[in-house]
Amino acid sequence: MSNAKLPQDTCVLVTGGCGFIGSHTVVKLLEGGYQVVIVDDLSNSSEKVLDRIDQIVGDEAAERLTFYRADVNDRTALTEVFDENDVDATIHFAGFKAVGESVQKPIEYYSNNIGNTLTLVDVMREHDCKSIIFSSSATVYGDPDELPLTEGSPKKPATNPYGWTKWMIEEILGSLVVADPAWNVVLLRYFNPIGAHPSGLMGEDPKGIPNNLLPYVAQVAVGRRDAVHVFGNDYDTPDGTGVRDYIHVMDLAAGHVAALAWMAGRTGCEVFNLGTGKGTSVLEIVKAFSAACGRDLPYVIEPRRAGDVTANWADCTKAREVLGWEAEFGIADMCRDSWNWQSHNPNGYEG
Ligand code: UFG
C-alpha cells in the first residue's frame, strides 16, 4: 500500500464486514473517507446491517461501499472481487468464533478459519496486494503468568480449536513476511469487544443462545432470558468471578483505522493489543448493565466453564505510542450503548 494514497483513493477489503466488529469498522472506514468492499457469506450475520450502515454514514458515504455475498474460501468468487476492485489492503474478520462449538466441530473450524485465510492471502498475492490486518485475539496468550499482557508476553497453547486457529493464522501470516518481505501484516489482538454503535442501529446479534457474557446479559435485560449464569465465583479475583478487559466496539473499530493509516507504505509484521488496560469482573458487568437498563438483573452462580482463564487485561502502551490510538470509552458507556441497541432491537436485525 503506497504511503501517498489518500483515504478516498484507498480501497479496503473487509472480510466478515457484516459481522459485529466488521460492521462497526466499516462505518469508521467510510466516515474516514475510504473505499470499502465487504465480502461476507452472511453465515453468521444479516444483510440488514448494510441498510443500517447506510443510515449511519449517509447516502454519499455509502456510495463508497460495495458488498459481495461470498465465502472467502470460494477462490473463484474472491478472485472476481479482486479483479473488479483495486484492493490496497485487507482487514480479515471472517471466521467462525464460538469457542464451545469449535470443540465439537474441529474440522469445520480449522478448514473454515485457516482455509479461508490461505485462500485470501493467495488471491491477494496473485493481485499483488500484500497488506493485511488480521483479527486476532487475546486467546493466544492462554492463561497468563503475569498481568497486564504486553505484545511480548508469551503465546501459550490454546485450549480449543477456535483459539488454535487464531494462534496458527498469526504464525502463517508471520511466515509470509519471512518468505517475502514485501508483505505488510498487522495482527490485532482483541480483548473482549462489547458495546454497540451509539445510534442503537448496529450491535451484536448472535444466533441462538449467546456464548459470550454481554449479549447474554443484554438478552436478560430485555426479557428474552431469565437470569445471567455466572460461571464460577471461586476464582482468585476480588469478587471471585472472572475478570476481562472489555473494550467498546467503537474503540476497537477506531483501532483498525489507526492501524490501517499507520501501516501504509510499510512492510513487516507487527502485533498490537487492543484493549483498555482495565479488568472488570462478571459481577461488575452485571451491576453496570443493571444501572444502564434501570433494574437489578437476576443472576445465578454456576460452576466454572471449562477452558476459562481467571483474569486477563492488556497493556496497551504499544498501540498508544505507535498507532496513536487509545480506548476512550468505559464500562458504563459500553453497557449504555449495548442496552440502547438491545432495547431498540430486542430480536436483533431480524426483529
Ligand atoms: N461468563 C459468564 N456467563 C456467561 C458467559 C460468560 O459468567 O453466560 C463469564 C466467563 O466465565 C468469563 C467472562 O464472563 O469470565 C467473559 O466471557 P466471554 O464468553 O464473554 O468471553 P471470553 O473471555 O471467554 O472470550 C472472549 C472471546 C473469545 C476470545 C477470548 C480471548 O469471546 O473469542 O475472549 O480472551 F478468544
CSV table of C-alpha atoms and ligand atoms in Angstrom, one decimal:
chain,number,residue,atom,x,y,z
A,1,MET,CA,0.0,0.0,0.0
A,2,SER,CA,1.5,3.3,-1.0
A,3,ASN,CA,2.2,5.9,1.6
A,4,ALA,CA,1.0,8.7,-0.7
A,5,LYS,CA,-2.6,7.4,-1.1
A,6,LEU,CA,-5.3,9.4,0.5
A,7,PRO,CA,-8.2,7.5,2.1
A,8,GLN,CA,-10.5,8.3,-0.8
A,9,ASP,CA,-8.0,6.6,-3.2
A,10,THR,CA,-7.6,3.6,-0.9
A,11,CYS,CA,-9.7,0.6,-1.3
A,12,VAL,CA,-10.0,-1.7,1.7
A,13,LEU,CA,-11.4,-5.2,1.5
A,14,VAL,CA,-13.2,-6.2,4.7
A,15,THR,CA,-13.9,-9.9,5.1
A,16,GLY,CA,-16.7,-10.5,7.5
A,17,GLY,CA,-17.8,-6.9,7.2
A,18,CYS,CA,-21.4,-7.6,8.1
A,19,GLY,CA,-20.4,-9.1,11.5
A,20,PHE,CA,-20.2,-7.4,14.9
A,21,ILE,CA,-16.7,-6.0,14.8
A,22,GLY,CA,-16.6,-5.8,11.0
A,23,SER,CA,-19.7,-3.7,10.6
A,24,HIS,CA,-18.5,-1.1,13.1
A,25,THR,CA,-15.1,-1.0,11.4
A,26,VAL,CA,-16.8,-0.4,8.0
A,27,VAL,CA,-18.7,2.6,9.5
A,28,LYS,CA,-15.4,4.1,10.8
A,29,LEU,CA,-13.7,3.4,7.4
A,30,LEU,CA,-16.5,5.1,5.4
A,31,GLU,CA,-16.5,8.0,7.9
A,32,GLY,CA,-12.7,8.2,7.3
A,33,GLY,CA,-13.3,8.6,3.6
A,34,TYR,CA,-12.1,5.1,2.5
A,35,GLN,CA,-13.5,3.0,-0.4
A,36,VAL,CA,-14.7,-0.2,1.2
A,37,VAL,CA,-15.5,-3.7,-0.2
A,38,ILE,CA,-17.2,-6.2,2.0
A,39,VAL,CA,-17.0,-9.9,1.4
A,40,ASP,CA,-19.4,-11.8,3.7
A,41,ASP,CA,-21.3,-15.0,3.2
A,42,LEU,CA,-23.9,-14.0,5.9
A,43,SER,CA,-23.5,-17.4,7.6
A,44,ASN,CA,-23.4,-15.6,11.0
A,45,SER,CA,-24.6,-12.1,10.1
A,46,SER,CA,-27.5,-10.3,8.5
A,47,GLU,CA,-27.6,-8.4,5.2
A,48,LYS,CA,-29.9,-5.8,7.0
A,49,VAL,CA,-26.7,-4.4,8.6
A,50,LEU,CA,-26.0,-2.8,5.2
A,51,ASP,CA,-29.1,-0.6,5.5
A,52,ARG,CA,-28.1,0.4,9.0
A,53,ILE,CA,-24.6,1.3,7.8
A,54,ASP,CA,-26.2,3.5,5.1
A,55,GLN,CA,-28.4,5.2,7.7
A,56,ILE,CA,-25.4,5.9,9.9
A,57,VAL,CA,-23.0,7.2,7.4
A,58,GLY,CA,-25.5,8.7,4.9
A,59,ASP,CA,-26.0,8.0,1.2
A,60,GLU,CA,-23.0,9.9,-0.1
A,61,ALA,CA,-20.5,7.9,2.0
A,62,ALA,CA,-22.5,4.7,1.5
A,63,GLU,CA,-21.7,5.0,-2.3
A,64,ARG,CA,-18.1,4.1,-1.4
A,65,LEU,CA,-19.3,0.7,-0.1
A,66,THR,CA,-19.6,-2.4,-2.3
A,67,PHE,CA,-21.0,-5.7,-0.9
A,68,TYR,CA,-20.3,-9.2,-2.2
A,69,ARG,CA,-22.1,-12.1,-0.7
A,70,ALA,CA,-19.4,-14.7,-0.9
A,71,ASP,CA,-17.4,-17.2,1.1
A,72,VAL,CA,-13.8,-16.0,1.5
A,73,ASN,CA,-12.9,-19.6,0.9
A,74,ASP,CA,-14.5,-19.6,-2.5
A,75,ARG,CA,-11.5,-18.9,-4.7
A,76,THR,CA,-13.4,-18.1,-7.8
A,77,ALA,CA,-15.7,-15.6,-6.1
A,78,LEU,CA,-12.8,-14.0,-4.3
A,79,THR,CA,-10.7,-13.7,-7.5
A,80,GLU,CA,-13.6,-11.9,-9.1
A,81,VAL,CA,-13.7,-9.4,-6.2
A,82,PHE,CA,-10.0,-8.7,-6.6
A,83,ASP,CA,-10.4,-8.5,-10.4
A,84,GLU,CA,-13.2,-6.0,-10.1
A,85,ASN,CA,-11.6,-3.8,-7.3
A,86,ASP,CA,-8.2,-2.4,-7.0
A,87,VAL,CA,-7.8,-3.5,-3.4
A,88,ASP,CA,-5.0,-1.8,-1.4
A,89,ALA,CA,-5.3,-3.6,1.9
A,90,THR,CA,-7.5,-6.3,3.5
A,91,ILE,CA,-8.9,-6.4,7.0
A,92,HIS,CA,-9.7,-10.1,7.7
A,93,PHE,CA,-12.5,-10.7,10.2
A,94,ALA,CA,-14.4,-13.6,8.5
A,95,GLY,CA,-14.2,-16.7,10.6
A,96,PHE,CA,-16.2,-19.0,13.0
A,97,LYS,CA,-15.8,-17.7,16.5
A,98,ALA,CA,-17.7,-19.9,19.0
A,99,VAL,CA,-15.3,-21.4,21.4
A,100,GLY,CA,-17.5,-24.3,22.6
A,101,GLU,CA,-18.7,-25.1,19.1
A,102,SER,CA,-15.1,-25.3,17.9
A,103,VAL,CA,-14.5,-28.2,20.3
A,104,GLN,CA,-17.4,-30.1,18.8
A,105,LYS,CA,-16.6,-29.2,15.2
A,106,PRO,CA,-12.8,-29.0,14.8
A,107,ILE,CA,-12.7,-29.9,11.1
A,108,GLU,CA,-15.2,-27.1,10.3
A,109,TYR,CA,-13.2,-24.6,12.4
A,110,TYR,CA,-9.8,-25.5,11.1
A,111,SER,CA,-11.0,-25.8,7.5
A,112,ASN,CA,-13.0,-22.6,7.5
A,113,ASN,CA,-10.8,-20.2,9.5
A,114,ILE,CA,-7.4,-21.4,8.3
A,115,GLY,CA,-8.6,-22.4,4.8
A,116,ASN,CA,-10.2,-19.0,4.1
A,117,THR,CA,-7.1,-17.2,5.3
A,118,LEU,CA,-4.9,-19.2,3.0
A,119,THR,CA,-7.2,-18.6,0.1
A,120,LEU,CA,-7.3,-14.9,0.9
A,121,VAL,CA,-3.6,-14.4,1.1
A,122,ASP,CA,-3.0,-16.5,-2.1
A,123,VAL,CA,-5.5,-14.5,-4.1
A,124,MET,CA,-4.1,-11.3,-2.6
A,125,ARG,CA,-0.6,-12.3,-3.7
A,126,GLU,CA,-1.8,-13.0,-7.2
A,127,HIS,CA,-3.2,-9.5,-7.3
A,128,ASP,CA,0.0,-8.0,-5.8
A,129,CYS,CA,-1.9,-6.8,-2.7
A,130,LYS,CA,0.2,-7.6,0.3
A,131,SER,CA,-1.2,-5.5,3.2
A,132,ILE,CA,-3.4,-7.3,5.7
A,133,ILE,CA,-4.8,-6.6,9.1
A,134,PHE,CA,-5.8,-9.8,11.0
A,135,SER,CA,-8.4,-10.1,13.6
A,136,SER,CA,-6.5,-12.0,16.3
A,137,SER,CA,-7.4,-12.5,19.9
A,138,ALA,CA,-6.1,-12.3,23.5
A,139,THR,CA,-6.8,-16.0,23.5
A,140,VAL,CA,-3.3,-16.6,22.1
A,141,TYR,CA,-1.9,-15.6,25.5
A,142,GLY,CA,-3.8,-18.5,27.1
A,143,ASP,CA,-3.7,-18.5,30.9
A,144,PRO,CA,-1.2,-15.7,31.6
A,145,ASP,CA,1.6,-15.9,34.2
A,146,GLU,CA,1.7,-12.1,34.5
A,147,LEU,CA,-0.7,-9.2,34.0
A,148,PRO,CA,-1.0,-6.9,32.2
A,149,LEU,CA,-0.4,-8.7,28.9
A,150,THR,CA,2.1,-7.0,26.6
A,151,GLU,CA,2.7,-8.0,23.0
A,152,GLY,CA,5.9,-9.6,24.3
A,153,SER,CA,4.0,-11.9,26.7
A,154,PRO,CA,4.4,-15.5,25.6
A,155,LYS,CA,1.9,-17.2,23.4
A,156,LYS,CA,0.5,-20.2,25.2
A,157,PRO,CA,-1.1,-23.3,23.9
A,158,ALA,CA,-4.7,-22.7,23.0
A,159,THR,CA,-7.5,-24.6,24.9
A,160,ASN,CA,-9.8,-25.1,21.9
A,161,PRO,CA,-9.7,-25.3,18.1
A,162,TYR,CA,-11.0,-21.7,17.7
A,163,GLY,CA,-8.1,-20.5,19.8
A,164,TRP,CA,-5.7,-22.6,17.8
A,165,THR,CA,-6.9,-21.1,14.5
A,166,LYS,CA,-6.1,-17.6,15.8
A,167,TRP,CA,-2.8,-18.8,17.1
A,168,MET,CA,-1.9,-20.5,13.8
A,169,ILE,CA,-3.1,-17.8,11.5
A,170,GLU,CA,-0.8,-15.4,13.3
A,171,GLU,CA,2.1,-17.8,12.5
A,172,ILE,CA,1.0,-18.3,8.9
A,173,LEU,CA,0.9,-14.5,8.3
A,174,GLY,CA,4.3,-14.1,10.1
A,175,SER,CA,5.7,-16.7,7.7
A,176,LEU,CA,4.6,-14.7,4.7
A,177,VAL,CA,6.7,-11.8,5.8
A,178,VAL,CA,9.7,-14.1,6.2
A,179,ALA,CA,9.3,-15.6,2.7
A,180,ASP,CA,8.5,-12.3,1.0
A,181,PRO,CA,9.5,-9.0,2.8
A,182,ALA,CA,7.0,-7.1,0.6
A,183,TRP,CA,4.2,-8.3,2.9
A,184,ASN,CA,2.8,-5.9,5.4
A,185,VAL,CA,1.0,-7.7,8.2
A,186,VAL,CA,-0.7,-6.3,11.3
A,187,LEU,CA,-2.0,-8.7,14.0
A,188,LEU,CA,-4.5,-7.0,16.2
A,189,ARG,CA,-5.1,-9.0,19.5
A,190,TYR,CA,-8.6,-8.0,20.7
A,191,PHE,CA,-9.5,-8.4,24.3
A,192,ASN,CA,-13.3,-8.6,24.9
A,193,PRO,CA,-15.3,-6.4,22.4
A,194,ILE,CA,-18.7,-5.3,23.6
A,195,GLY,CA,-21.0,-2.3,23.3
A,196,ALA,CA,-22.7,-1.1,20.1
A,197,HIS,CA,-23.0,1.8,17.8
A,198,PRO,CA,-24.2,4.8,19.9
A,199,SER,CA,-27.1,5.3,17.5
A,200,GLY,CA,-28.6,2.0,18.5
A,201,LEU,CA,-28.7,1.0,14.8
A,202,MET,CA,-25.9,-1.6,15.0
A,203,GLY,CA,-24.8,-4.1,17.6
A,204,GLU,CA,-24.1,-7.7,18.4
A,205,ASP,CA,-26.7,-10.1,17.2
A,206,PRO,CA,-25.6,-13.7,18.0
A,207,LYS,CA,-27.6,-16.5,16.5
A,208,GLY,CA,-29.1,-18.9,19.2
A,209,ILE,CA,-28.1,-18.8,22.8
A,210,PRO,CA,-25.2,-16.3,23.3
A,211,ASN,CA,-21.9,-17.8,24.4
A,212,ASN,CA,-20.5,-14.5,25.5
A,213,LEU,CA,-21.3,-12.6,28.6
A,214,LEU,CA,-22.6,-9.3,27.3
A,215,PRO,CA,-25.1,-10.4,24.7
A,216,TYR,CA,-26.4,-12.9,27.3
A,217,VAL,CA,-26.8,-10.1,29.9
A,218,ALA,CA,-28.4,-7.8,27.3
A,219,GLN,CA,-31.0,-10.6,26.5
A,220,VAL,CA,-31.7,-11.0,30.2
A,221,ALA,CA,-32.3,-7.2,30.4
A,222,VAL,CA,-34.7,-7.3,27.5
A,223,GLY,CA,-36.6,-10.3,28.9
A,224,ARG,CA,-35.5,-12.9,26.4
A,225,ARG,CA,-33.7,-14.9,29.1
A,226,ASP,CA,-34.4,-15.4,32.8
A,227,ALA,CA,-31.1,-14.8,34.6
A,228,VAL,CA,-27.5,-14.4,34.0
A,229,HIS,CA,-25.5,-17.5,34.6
A,230,VAL,CA,-22.2,-16.6,36.3
A,231,PHE,CA,-19.6,-19.2,35.5
A,232,GLY,CA,-17.7,-19.6,38.8
A,233,ASN,CA,-17.3,-17.3,41.9
A,234,ASP,CA,-14.3,-19.1,43.3
A,235,TYR,CA,-11.6,-17.6,41.1
A,236,ASP,CA,-8.7,-15.8,42.7
A,237,THR,CA,-10.1,-12.3,41.9
A,238,PRO,CA,-11.5,-9.6,44.2
A,239,ASP,CA,-15.1,-10.9,44.0
A,240,GLY,CA,-14.3,-14.5,42.8
A,241,THR,CA,-15.7,-14.0,39.3
A,242,GLY,CA,-13.7,-13.9,36.1
A,243,VAL,CA,-12.0,-10.7,35.1
A,244,ARG,CA,-11.7,-9.5,31.5
A,245,ASP,CA,-10.6,-6.3,29.6
A,246,TYR,CA,-13.8,-5.2,27.9
A,247,ILE,CA,-13.4,-2.8,25.1
A,248,HIS,CA,-16.1,-0.8,23.3
A,249,VAL,CA,-16.5,-2.0,19.7
A,250,MET,CA,-16.3,1.6,18.5
A,251,ASP,CA,-12.9,2.0,20.1
A,252,LEU,CA,-11.9,-1.3,18.5
A,253,ALA,CA,-13.1,-0.1,15.1
A,254,ALA,CA,-11.1,3.1,15.5
A,255,GLY,CA,-8.1,0.9,16.3
A,256,HIS,CA,-8.4,-0.7,12.9
A,257,VAL,CA,-8.5,2.6,11.1
A,258,ALA,CA,-5.5,3.8,13.1
A,259,ALA,CA,-3.6,0.6,12.2
A,260,LEU,CA,-4.5,1.0,8.5
A,261,ALA,CA,-3.2,4.5,8.4
A,262,TRP,CA,-0.1,3.6,10.3
A,263,MET,CA,0.8,0.6,8.1
A,264,ALA,CA,0.5,2.5,4.8
A,265,GLY,CA,3.9,2.3,3.0
A,266,ARG,CA,5.4,-0.1,5.5
A,267,THR,CA,6.4,-3.8,5.3
A,268,GLY,CA,6.9,-6.4,8.1
A,269,CYS,CA,4.8,-7.9,10.8
A,270,GLU,CA,3.6,-6.0,13.9
A,271,VAL,CA,1.4,-7.1,16.7
A,272,PHE,CA,-0.8,-4.8,18.8
A,273,ASN,CA,-3.1,-5.4,21.8
A,274,LEU,CA,-6.4,-3.6,21.6
A,275,GLY,CA,-8.0,-3.3,25.0
A,276,THR,CA,-8.5,-0.7,27.7
A,277,GLY,CA,-5.9,-1.9,30.2
A,278,LYS,CA,-8.6,-2.3,32.8
A,279,GLY,CA,-10.1,-5.5,34.2
A,280,THR,CA,-13.8,-5.9,35.1
A,281,SER,CA,-15.4,-8.9,36.8
A,282,VAL,CA,-18.6,-10.7,35.7
A,283,LEU,CA,-20.4,-9.3,38.8
A,284,GLU,CA,-19.2,-5.8,38.0
A,285,ILE,CA,-20.6,-6.2,34.5
A,286,VAL,CA,-24.0,-7.4,35.8
A,287,LYS,CA,-24.1,-4.3,38.1
A,288,ALA,CA,-23.1,-1.9,35.4
A,289,PHE,CA,-25.7,-3.3,33.0
A,290,SER,CA,-28.3,-3.1,35.7
A,291,ALA,CA,-27.5,0.6,36.1
A,292,ALA,CA,-27.7,1.1,32.3
A,293,CYS,CA,-31.1,-0.6,31.9
A,294,GLY,CA,-32.6,0.6,35.2
A,295,ARG,CA,-33.3,-2.6,37.0
A,296,ASP,CA,-31.4,-5.2,39.0
A,297,LEU,CA,-30.7,-8.1,36.7
A,298,PRO,CA,-31.1,-11.5,38.2
A,299,TYR,CA,-28.1,-13.9,38.2
A,300,VAL,CA,-27.3,-17.4,39.4
A,301,ILE,CA,-23.9,-18.7,40.3
A,302,GLU,CA,-22.9,-21.8,38.2
A,303,PRO,CA,-19.8,-23.9,38.1
A,304,ARG,CA,-16.7,-22.7,36.2
A,305,ARG,CA,-16.9,-23.0,32.4
A,306,ALA,CA,-14.2,-25.3,31.0
A,307,GLY,CA,-11.3,-23.5,29.4
A,308,ASP,CA,-11.9,-20.1,31.0
A,309,VAL,CA,-8.9,-18.2,32.4
A,310,THR,CA,-9.1,-16.4,35.7
A,311,ALA,CA,-8.2,-12.9,34.5
A,312,ASN,CA,-6.7,-11.1,31.7
A,313,TRP,CA,-6.2,-7.5,30.7
A,314,ALA,CA,-4.0,-5.7,28.3
A,315,ASP,CA,-1.1,-3.3,28.4
A,316,CYS,CA,-2.0,-1.0,25.5
A,317,THR,CA,1.2,1.2,25.6
A,318,LYS,CA,2.4,0.0,22.2
A,319,ALA,CA,-0.9,0.9,20.4
A,320,ARG,CA,-0.9,4.3,22.1
A,321,GLU,CA,2.8,5.1,21.3
A,322,VAL,CA,3.0,3.6,17.8
A,323,LEU,CA,-0.6,3.9,16.4
A,324,GLY,CA,-1.6,7.0,18.5
A,325,TRP,CA,-4.7,5.0,19.4
A,326,GLU,CA,-6.2,4.7,22.8
A,327,ALA,CA,-9.6,3.4,24.0
A,328,GLU,CA,-11.9,6.3,25.0
A,329,PHE,CA,-15.0,4.5,26.4
A,330,GLY,CA,-15.5,2.9,29.8
A,331,ILE,CA,-17.8,0.1,31.0
A,332,ALA,CA,-20.8,2.5,31.7
A,333,ASP,CA,-20.6,3.7,28.0
A,334,MET,CA,-20.3,0.1,26.8
A,335,CYS,CA,-23.4,-1.0,28.8
A,336,ARG,CA,-25.4,2.1,27.8
A,337,ASP,CA,-24.8,1.6,24.1
A,338,SER,CA,-25.3,-2.2,24.3
A,339,TRP,CA,-28.7,-1.6,26.1
A,340,ASN,CA,-29.6,1.1,23.6
A,341,TRP,CA,-29.1,-1.4,20.7
A,342,GLN,CA,-30.8,-4.3,22.5
A,343,SER,CA,-33.8,-2.3,23.7
A,344,HIS,CA,-34.4,-0.9,20.2
A,345,ASN,CA,-33.8,-4.2,18.5
A,346,PRO,CA,-34.9,-6.9,21.0
A,347,ASN,CA,-34.6,-9.6,18.4
A,348,GLY,CA,-31.5,-8.2,16.7
A,349,TYR,CA,-31.5,-7.3,13.0
A,350,GLU,CA,-34.3,-9.8,12.1
A,351,GLY,CA,-36.6,-8.5,14.9
B,1,UFG,N1,-19.4,-15.6,31.5
B,1,UFG,C1,-20.4,-15.9,32.4
B,1,UFG,N2,-21.6,-16.2,31.9
B,1,UFG,C2,-21.9,-16.3,30.6
B,1,UFG,C3,-20.8,-16.0,29.7
B,1,UFG,C4,-19.6,-15.7,30.2
B,1,UFG,O1,-20.2,-15.8,33.6
B,1,UFG,O2,-23.0,-16.6,30.2
B,1,UFG,C5,-18.1,-15.2,32.1
B,1,UFG,C6,-16.9,-16.1,31.6
B,1,UFG,O3,-16.7,-17.1,32.5
B,1,UFG,C7,-15.7,-15.1,31.6
B,1,UFG,C8,-16.4,-13.8,31.2
B,1,UFG,O4,-17.8,-13.9,31.5
B,1,UFG,O5,-15.2,-14.9,32.9
B,1,UFG,C9,-16.3,-13.4,29.8
B,1,UFG,O6,-16.7,-14.5,29.0
B,1,UFG,P1,-17.0,-14.3,27.4
B,1,UFG,O7,-17.5,-15.6,26.9
B,1,UFG,O8,-17.8,-13.1,27.2
B,1,UFG,O9,-15.6,-14.0,26.8
B,1,UFG,P2,-14.2,-14.9,26.9
B,1,UFG,O10,-13.3,-14.0,27.7
B,1,UFG,O11,-14.4,-16.2,27.3
B,1,UFG,O12,-13.8,-14.9,25.4
B,1,UFG,C10,-13.5,-13.8,24.6
B,1,UFG,C11,-13.9,-14.0,23.2
B,1,UFG,C12,-13.1,-15.1,22.6
B,1,UFG,C13,-11.7,-14.8,22.8
B,1,UFG,C14,-11.4,-14.6,24.3
B,1,UFG,C15,-9.9,-14.1,24.4
B,1,UFG,O13,-15.3,-14.4,23.1
B,1,UFG,O14,-13.4,-15.0,21.2
B,1,UFG,O15,-12.2,-13.6,24.8
B,1,UFG,O16,-9.6,-13.9,25.7
B,1,UFG,F1,-11.0,-15.9,22.4
